[in-house]
Short mmCIF file of C-alpha atoms in Angstrom, two decimals:
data_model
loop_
_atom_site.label_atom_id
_atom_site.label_comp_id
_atom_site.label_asym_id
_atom_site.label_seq_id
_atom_site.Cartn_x
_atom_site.Cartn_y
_atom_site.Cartn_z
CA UNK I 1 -19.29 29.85 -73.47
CA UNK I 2 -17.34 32.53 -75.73
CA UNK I 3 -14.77 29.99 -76.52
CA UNK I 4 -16.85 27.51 -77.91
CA UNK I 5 -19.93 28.36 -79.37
CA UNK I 6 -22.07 29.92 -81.40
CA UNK I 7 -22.96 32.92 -83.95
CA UNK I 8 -19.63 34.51 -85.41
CA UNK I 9 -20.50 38.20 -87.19
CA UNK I 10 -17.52 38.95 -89.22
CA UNK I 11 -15.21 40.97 -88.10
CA UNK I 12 -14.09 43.84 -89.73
CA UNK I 13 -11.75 46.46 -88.94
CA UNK I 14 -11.83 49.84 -90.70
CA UNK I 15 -9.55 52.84 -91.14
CA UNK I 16 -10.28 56.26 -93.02
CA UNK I 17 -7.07 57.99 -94.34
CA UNK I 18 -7.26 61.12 -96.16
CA UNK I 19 -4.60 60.79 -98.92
CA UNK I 20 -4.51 65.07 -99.75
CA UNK I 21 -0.29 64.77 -100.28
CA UNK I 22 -0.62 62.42 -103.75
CA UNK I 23 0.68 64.43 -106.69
CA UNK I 24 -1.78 62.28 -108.96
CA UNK I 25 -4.80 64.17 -107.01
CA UNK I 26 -3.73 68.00 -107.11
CA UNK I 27 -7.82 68.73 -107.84
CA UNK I 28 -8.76 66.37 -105.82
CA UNK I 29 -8.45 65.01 -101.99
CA UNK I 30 -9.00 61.20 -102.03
CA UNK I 31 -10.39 59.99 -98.86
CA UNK I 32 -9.58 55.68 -98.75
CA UNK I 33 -11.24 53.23 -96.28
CA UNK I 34 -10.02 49.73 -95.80
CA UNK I 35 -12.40 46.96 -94.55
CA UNK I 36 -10.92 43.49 -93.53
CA UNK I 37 -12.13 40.57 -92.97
CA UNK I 38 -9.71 38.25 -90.77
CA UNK I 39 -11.96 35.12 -91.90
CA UNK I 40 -11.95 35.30 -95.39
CA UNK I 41 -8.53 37.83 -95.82
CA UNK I 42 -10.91 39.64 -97.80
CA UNK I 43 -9.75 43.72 -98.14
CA UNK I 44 -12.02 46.16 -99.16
CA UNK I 45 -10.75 49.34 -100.23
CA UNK I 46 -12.79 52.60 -101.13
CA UNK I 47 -11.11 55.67 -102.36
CA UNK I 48 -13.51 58.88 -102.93
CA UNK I 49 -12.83 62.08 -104.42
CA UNK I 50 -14.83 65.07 -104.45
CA UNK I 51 -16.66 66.74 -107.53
CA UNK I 52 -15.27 70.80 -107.39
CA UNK I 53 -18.28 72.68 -107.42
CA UNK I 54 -16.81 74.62 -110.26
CA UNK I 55 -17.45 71.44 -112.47
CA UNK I 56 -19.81 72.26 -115.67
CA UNK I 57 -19.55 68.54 -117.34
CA UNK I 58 -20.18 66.30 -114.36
CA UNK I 59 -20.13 63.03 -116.25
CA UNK I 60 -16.72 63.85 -117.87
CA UNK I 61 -15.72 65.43 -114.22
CA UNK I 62 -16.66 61.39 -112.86
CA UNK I 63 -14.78 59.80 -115.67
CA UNK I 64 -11.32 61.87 -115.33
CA UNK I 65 -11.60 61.29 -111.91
CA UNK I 66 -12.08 57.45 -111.66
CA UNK I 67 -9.70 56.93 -114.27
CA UNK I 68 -6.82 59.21 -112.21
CA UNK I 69 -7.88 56.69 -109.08
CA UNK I 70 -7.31 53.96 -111.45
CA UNK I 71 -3.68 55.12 -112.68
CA UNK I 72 -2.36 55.57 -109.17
CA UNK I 73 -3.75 52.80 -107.50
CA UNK I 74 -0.96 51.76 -105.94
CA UNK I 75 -0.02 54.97 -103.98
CA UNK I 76 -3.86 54.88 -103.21
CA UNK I 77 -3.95 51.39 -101.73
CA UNK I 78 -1.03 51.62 -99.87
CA UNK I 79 -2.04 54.83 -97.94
CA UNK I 80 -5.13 52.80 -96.97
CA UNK I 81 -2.94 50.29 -95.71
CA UNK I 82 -1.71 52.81 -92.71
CA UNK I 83 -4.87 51.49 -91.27
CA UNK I 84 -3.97 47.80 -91.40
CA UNK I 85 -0.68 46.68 -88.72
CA UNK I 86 1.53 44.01 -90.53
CA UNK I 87 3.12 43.15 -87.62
CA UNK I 88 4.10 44.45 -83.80
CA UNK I 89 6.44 47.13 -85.43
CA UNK I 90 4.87 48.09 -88.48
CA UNK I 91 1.48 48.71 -90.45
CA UNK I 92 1.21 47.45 -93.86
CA UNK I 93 1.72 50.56 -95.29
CA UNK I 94 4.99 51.27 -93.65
CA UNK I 95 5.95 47.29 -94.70
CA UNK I 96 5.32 48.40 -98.42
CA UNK I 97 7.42 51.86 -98.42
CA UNK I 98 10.28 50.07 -96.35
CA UNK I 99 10.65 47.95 -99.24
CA UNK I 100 11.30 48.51 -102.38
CA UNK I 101 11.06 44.66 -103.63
CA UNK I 102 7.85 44.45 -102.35
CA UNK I 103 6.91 47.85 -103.48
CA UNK I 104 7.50 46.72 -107.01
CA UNK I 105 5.72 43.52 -106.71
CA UNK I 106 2.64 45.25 -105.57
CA UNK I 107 2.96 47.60 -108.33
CA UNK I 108 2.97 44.36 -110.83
CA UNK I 109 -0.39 42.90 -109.31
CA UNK I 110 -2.08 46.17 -109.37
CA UNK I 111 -1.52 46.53 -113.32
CA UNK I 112 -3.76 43.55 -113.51
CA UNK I 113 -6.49 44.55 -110.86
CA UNK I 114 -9.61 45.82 -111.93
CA UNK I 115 -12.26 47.99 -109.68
CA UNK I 116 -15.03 46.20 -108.72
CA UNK I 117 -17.20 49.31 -109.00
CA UNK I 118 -17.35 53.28 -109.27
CA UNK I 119 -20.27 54.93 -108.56
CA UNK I 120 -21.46 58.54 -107.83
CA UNK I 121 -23.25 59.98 -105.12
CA UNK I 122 -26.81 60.82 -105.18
CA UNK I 123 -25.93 64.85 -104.55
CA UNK I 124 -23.50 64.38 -107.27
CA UNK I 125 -20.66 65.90 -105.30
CA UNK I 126 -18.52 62.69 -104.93
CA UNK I 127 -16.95 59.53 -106.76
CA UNK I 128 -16.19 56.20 -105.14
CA UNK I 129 -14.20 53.60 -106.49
CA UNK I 130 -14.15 49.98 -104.69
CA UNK I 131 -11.23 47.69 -105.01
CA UNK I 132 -10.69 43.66 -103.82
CA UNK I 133 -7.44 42.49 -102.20
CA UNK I 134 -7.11 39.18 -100.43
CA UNK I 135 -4.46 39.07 -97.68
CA UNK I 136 -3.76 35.36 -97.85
CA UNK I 137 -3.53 34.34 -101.47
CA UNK I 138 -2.37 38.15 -103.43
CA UNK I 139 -0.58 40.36 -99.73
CA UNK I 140 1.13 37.23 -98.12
CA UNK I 141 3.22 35.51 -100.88
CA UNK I 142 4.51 39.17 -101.38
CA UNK I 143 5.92 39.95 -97.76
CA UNK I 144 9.38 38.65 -96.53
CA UNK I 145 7.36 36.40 -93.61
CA UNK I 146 5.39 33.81 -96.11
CA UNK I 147 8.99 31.87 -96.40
CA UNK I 148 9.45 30.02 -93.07
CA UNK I 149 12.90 30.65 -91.55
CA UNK I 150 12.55 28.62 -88.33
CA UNK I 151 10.69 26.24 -87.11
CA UNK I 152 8.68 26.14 -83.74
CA UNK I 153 10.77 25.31 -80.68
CA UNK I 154 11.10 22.22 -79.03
CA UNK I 155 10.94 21.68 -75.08
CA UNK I 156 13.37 19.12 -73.84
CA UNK I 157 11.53 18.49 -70.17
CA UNK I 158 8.30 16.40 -69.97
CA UNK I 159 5.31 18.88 -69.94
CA UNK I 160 2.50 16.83 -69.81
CA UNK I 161 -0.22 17.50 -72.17
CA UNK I 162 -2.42 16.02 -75.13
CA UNK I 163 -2.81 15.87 -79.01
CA UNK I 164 -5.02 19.19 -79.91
CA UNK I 165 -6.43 20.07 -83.02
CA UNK I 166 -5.89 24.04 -82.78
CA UNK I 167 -5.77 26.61 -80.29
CA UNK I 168 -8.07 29.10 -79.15
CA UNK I 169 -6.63 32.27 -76.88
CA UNK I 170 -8.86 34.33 -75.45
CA UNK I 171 -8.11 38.08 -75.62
CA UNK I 172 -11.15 40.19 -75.63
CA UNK I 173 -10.38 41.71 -72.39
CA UNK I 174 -8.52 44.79 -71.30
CA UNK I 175 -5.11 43.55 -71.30
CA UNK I 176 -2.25 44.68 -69.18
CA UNK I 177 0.49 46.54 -71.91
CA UNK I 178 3.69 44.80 -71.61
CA UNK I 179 5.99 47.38 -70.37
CA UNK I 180 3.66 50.18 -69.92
CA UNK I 181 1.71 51.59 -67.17
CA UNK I 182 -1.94 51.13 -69.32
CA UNK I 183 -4.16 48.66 -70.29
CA UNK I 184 -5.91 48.05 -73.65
CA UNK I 185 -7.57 45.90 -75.90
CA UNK I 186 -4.85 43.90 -78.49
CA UNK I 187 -4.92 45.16 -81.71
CA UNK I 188 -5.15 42.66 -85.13
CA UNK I 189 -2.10 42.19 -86.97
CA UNK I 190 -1.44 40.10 -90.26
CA UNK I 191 1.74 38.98 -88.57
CA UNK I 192 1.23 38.87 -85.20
CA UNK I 193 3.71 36.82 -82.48
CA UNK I 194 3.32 34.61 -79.20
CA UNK I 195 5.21 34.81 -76.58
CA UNK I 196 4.92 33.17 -73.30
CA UNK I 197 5.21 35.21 -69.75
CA UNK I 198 8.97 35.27 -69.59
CA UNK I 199 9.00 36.84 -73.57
CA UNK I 200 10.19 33.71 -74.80
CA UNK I 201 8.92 33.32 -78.73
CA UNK I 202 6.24 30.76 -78.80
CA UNK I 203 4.60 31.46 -82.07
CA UNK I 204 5.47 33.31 -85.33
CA UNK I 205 4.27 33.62 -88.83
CA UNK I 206 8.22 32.80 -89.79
CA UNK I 207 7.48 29.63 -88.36
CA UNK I 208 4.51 28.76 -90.45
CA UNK I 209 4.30 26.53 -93.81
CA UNK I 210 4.18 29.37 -96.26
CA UNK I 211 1.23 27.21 -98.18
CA UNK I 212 -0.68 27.39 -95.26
CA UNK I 213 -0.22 31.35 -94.86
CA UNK I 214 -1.46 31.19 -98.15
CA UNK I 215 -4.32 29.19 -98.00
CA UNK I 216 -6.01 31.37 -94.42
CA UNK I 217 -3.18 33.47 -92.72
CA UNK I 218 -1.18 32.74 -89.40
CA UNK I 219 -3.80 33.64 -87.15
CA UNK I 220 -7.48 33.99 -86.99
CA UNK I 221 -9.59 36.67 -85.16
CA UNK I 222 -13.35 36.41 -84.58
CA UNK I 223 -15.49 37.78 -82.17
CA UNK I 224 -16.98 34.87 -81.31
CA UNK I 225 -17.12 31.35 -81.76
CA UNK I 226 -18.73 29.08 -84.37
CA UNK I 227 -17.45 25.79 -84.15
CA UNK I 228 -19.05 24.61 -87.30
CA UNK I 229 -17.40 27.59 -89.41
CA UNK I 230 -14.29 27.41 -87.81
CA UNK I 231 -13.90 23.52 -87.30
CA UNK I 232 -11.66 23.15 -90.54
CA UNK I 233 -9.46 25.72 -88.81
CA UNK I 234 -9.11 24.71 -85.24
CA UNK I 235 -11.07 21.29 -85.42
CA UNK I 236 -13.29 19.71 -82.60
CA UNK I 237 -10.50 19.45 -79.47
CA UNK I 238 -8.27 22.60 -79.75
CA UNK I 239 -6.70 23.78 -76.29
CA UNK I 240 -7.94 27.19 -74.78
CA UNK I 241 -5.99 29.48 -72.69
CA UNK I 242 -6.39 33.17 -72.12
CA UNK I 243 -4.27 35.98 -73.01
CA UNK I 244 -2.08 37.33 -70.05
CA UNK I 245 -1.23 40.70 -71.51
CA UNK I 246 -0.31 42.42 -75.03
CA UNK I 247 3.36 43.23 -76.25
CA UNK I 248 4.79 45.47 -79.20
CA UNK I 249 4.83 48.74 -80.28
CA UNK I 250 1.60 48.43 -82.43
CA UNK I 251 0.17 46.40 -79.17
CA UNK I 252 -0.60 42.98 -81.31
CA UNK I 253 1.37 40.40 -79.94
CA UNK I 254 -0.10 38.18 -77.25
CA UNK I 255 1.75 36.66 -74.02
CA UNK I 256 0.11 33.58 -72.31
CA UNK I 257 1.37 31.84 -69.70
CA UNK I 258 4.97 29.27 -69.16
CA UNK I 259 2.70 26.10 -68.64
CA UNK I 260 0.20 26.89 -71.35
CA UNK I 261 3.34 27.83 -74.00
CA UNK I 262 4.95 24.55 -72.73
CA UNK I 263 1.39 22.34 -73.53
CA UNK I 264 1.09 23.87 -77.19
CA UNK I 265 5.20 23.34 -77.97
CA UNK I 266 6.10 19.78 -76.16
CA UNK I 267 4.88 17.39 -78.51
CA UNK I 268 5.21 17.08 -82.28
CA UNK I 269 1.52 17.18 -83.46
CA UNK I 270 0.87 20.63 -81.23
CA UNK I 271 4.27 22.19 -82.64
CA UNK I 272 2.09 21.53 -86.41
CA UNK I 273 -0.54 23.60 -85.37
CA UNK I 274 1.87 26.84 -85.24
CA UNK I 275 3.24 25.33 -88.80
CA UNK I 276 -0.23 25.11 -89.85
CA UNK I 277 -1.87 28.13 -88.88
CA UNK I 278 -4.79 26.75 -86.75
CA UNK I 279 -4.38 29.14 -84.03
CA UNK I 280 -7.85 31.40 -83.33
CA UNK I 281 -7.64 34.43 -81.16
CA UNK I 282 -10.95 35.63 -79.46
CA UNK I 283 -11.10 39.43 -79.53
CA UNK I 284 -13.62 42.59 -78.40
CA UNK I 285 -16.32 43.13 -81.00
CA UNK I 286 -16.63 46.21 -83.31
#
C-alpha cells in the first residue's frame, strides 16, 4: 500500500528561469535551474551562460564569466527561486524581494558560499556554475515563519482517538481546487498549511518548534513510502488520512476532513507532532 511501504526515489522538483534582465549579465543571458530535494532540503542551483561566438580567448571568456556568476550570486539565486513556492501566497523568490531584512541576510550567507563546481561544455559554447543551499538549516532560520507565533489549537469536546507517532496525508490525486471550478495536483511548498473541510487552520509552520524547522522542515513530501527511511520522521504508528482538496493561490495547502483534523488536534502528544514537524504528505511522482 502507497502509504506504507516501500522504495522512495527522491523527489525533486525543478524550474528553469531565464534571468536575461540582470545588469551584471549585459553579454550574457544566464539561464538558472533549481533542484530540491524535500528529504534532505538539499537545493541545487545551476546558472549557465553562453560563450558569444565572437569570443577569441575562450579560457579567459570561461573565467570572466564564472567569476561575474560568482559576484552576483545573490540576484542569480533568487531568480531561481521563482521556481520554488514558500508558501500558499508566495514563491521564494517573491518572499526574498518582499523583504528587505531577509534580502540582506541572504546577501550575508552568500559572501561566504562557494560553487561547488564550474565546468564548460563539450562544444565549448556554454559555462555552468553549480551552487548548494539547504532549506532547513541556511533558507529557514532566515524567513519570518522559523519563530513560532502560535501554538496548535486545542479541541474542547471529546474526539476519540489514539497516541500517533506522525501523520501521513495522502495527496497524489487530482484534487478538487478550493474555490475554483478545476482540479489539480497540490503543488510543494516550504511553508505549506492544513486546514480542515470548514477552512479552519489545523496545521502551520508558525506553529512549529523553530529547532525542528531547522533540523527537516514543516512538512515532508515523497512519492512514496519507505518506512525504514522515514521512521525517524513519522515513526512506526502515524495516522493516515487523505487529502480532500487543495487551497491557496499557489494551490499548496491541503484540506482534510472535520473528524480527521479533530483526531490529529484533541490530545496533547498528536498536537506535538504539528510542533515537531512529523507530518509526511504523499504526492504524484515526477
Amino acid at each position: 500500500m502507497l502509504l506504507t511501504k516501500i522504495k522512495t526515489p527522491l523527489l525533486i522538483v525543478t524550474a528553469v528561469l531565464l534571468c536575461s534582465a540582470l545588469p551584471l549579465f549585459a553579454q550574457n543571458d544566464i539561464v538558472t535551474e533549481a533542484e530540491v530535494s524535500w528529504l534532505t532540503g538539499d537545493v541545487t542551483i545551476s546558472a549557465t551562460a553562453e560563450i558569444p561566438v565572437s569570443t577569441t580567448n575562450i579560457t579567459s571568456e570561461r573565467f570572466r564569466i564564472t567569476e561575474s556568476i560568482d559576484r552576483g550570486l545573490t540576484a542569480v539565486v533568487t531568480e531561481a527561486f521563482e521556481g520554488i513556492y514558500l508558501d500558499s501566497l508566495q514563491t521564494l523568490k517573491e518572499g526574498f524581494t518582499s523583504n528587505g531584512r531577509m534580502m540582506g541576510e541572504f546577501d550575508n550567507l552568500n559572501l561566504t558560499k562557494t560553487r561547488v563546481s564550474s565546468s564548460l561544455s563539450l562544444d565549448l559554447d556554454h559555462v555552468t556554475n553549480i551552487y548548494k543551499y539547504n532549506i532547513f538549516d541556511e533558507l529557514i532560520p532566515i524567513l519570518p515563519a522559523h519563530k513560532r507565533t502560535t501554538p496548535p489549537p486545542v479541541l474542547l469536546n471529546y474526539e476519540p482517538t489514539a497516541a500517533f507517532s506522525g501523520v501521513v496525508i495522502y495527496a497524489a490525486d487530482h484534487l478538487p481546487y478550493y474555490g475554483e471550478a478545476e482540479r489539480g495536483r497540490l503543488n510543494q511548498a516550504i511553508f505549506p498549511k492544513i486546514f480542515d473541510e470548514e477552512m479552519e487552520l489545523v496545521a502551520s509552520a508558525g506553529m512549529a518548534d523553530p529547532e525542528y524547522l531547522k533540523k527537516w522542515g514543516f512538512i515532508l513530501y515523497t512519492d512514496s513510502l519507505n518506512e525504514i527511511q522515514l521512521e525517524e520522521r513519522i515513526g512506526l504508528y502515524p495516522f493516515r488520512t487523505t487529502a480532500e482538496g487543495v487551497f491557496g493561490n499557489n494551490h499548496t495547502d491541503i484540506l482534510i476532513t472535520k473528524e480527521a483534523a479533530r483526531k490529529i488536534l484533541y490530545n496533547e502528544s498528536n498536537r506535538r507532532l504539528i510542533e515537531e514537524g512529523r507530518i509526511v504528505v504523499i504526492v504524484a511522482g515526477p
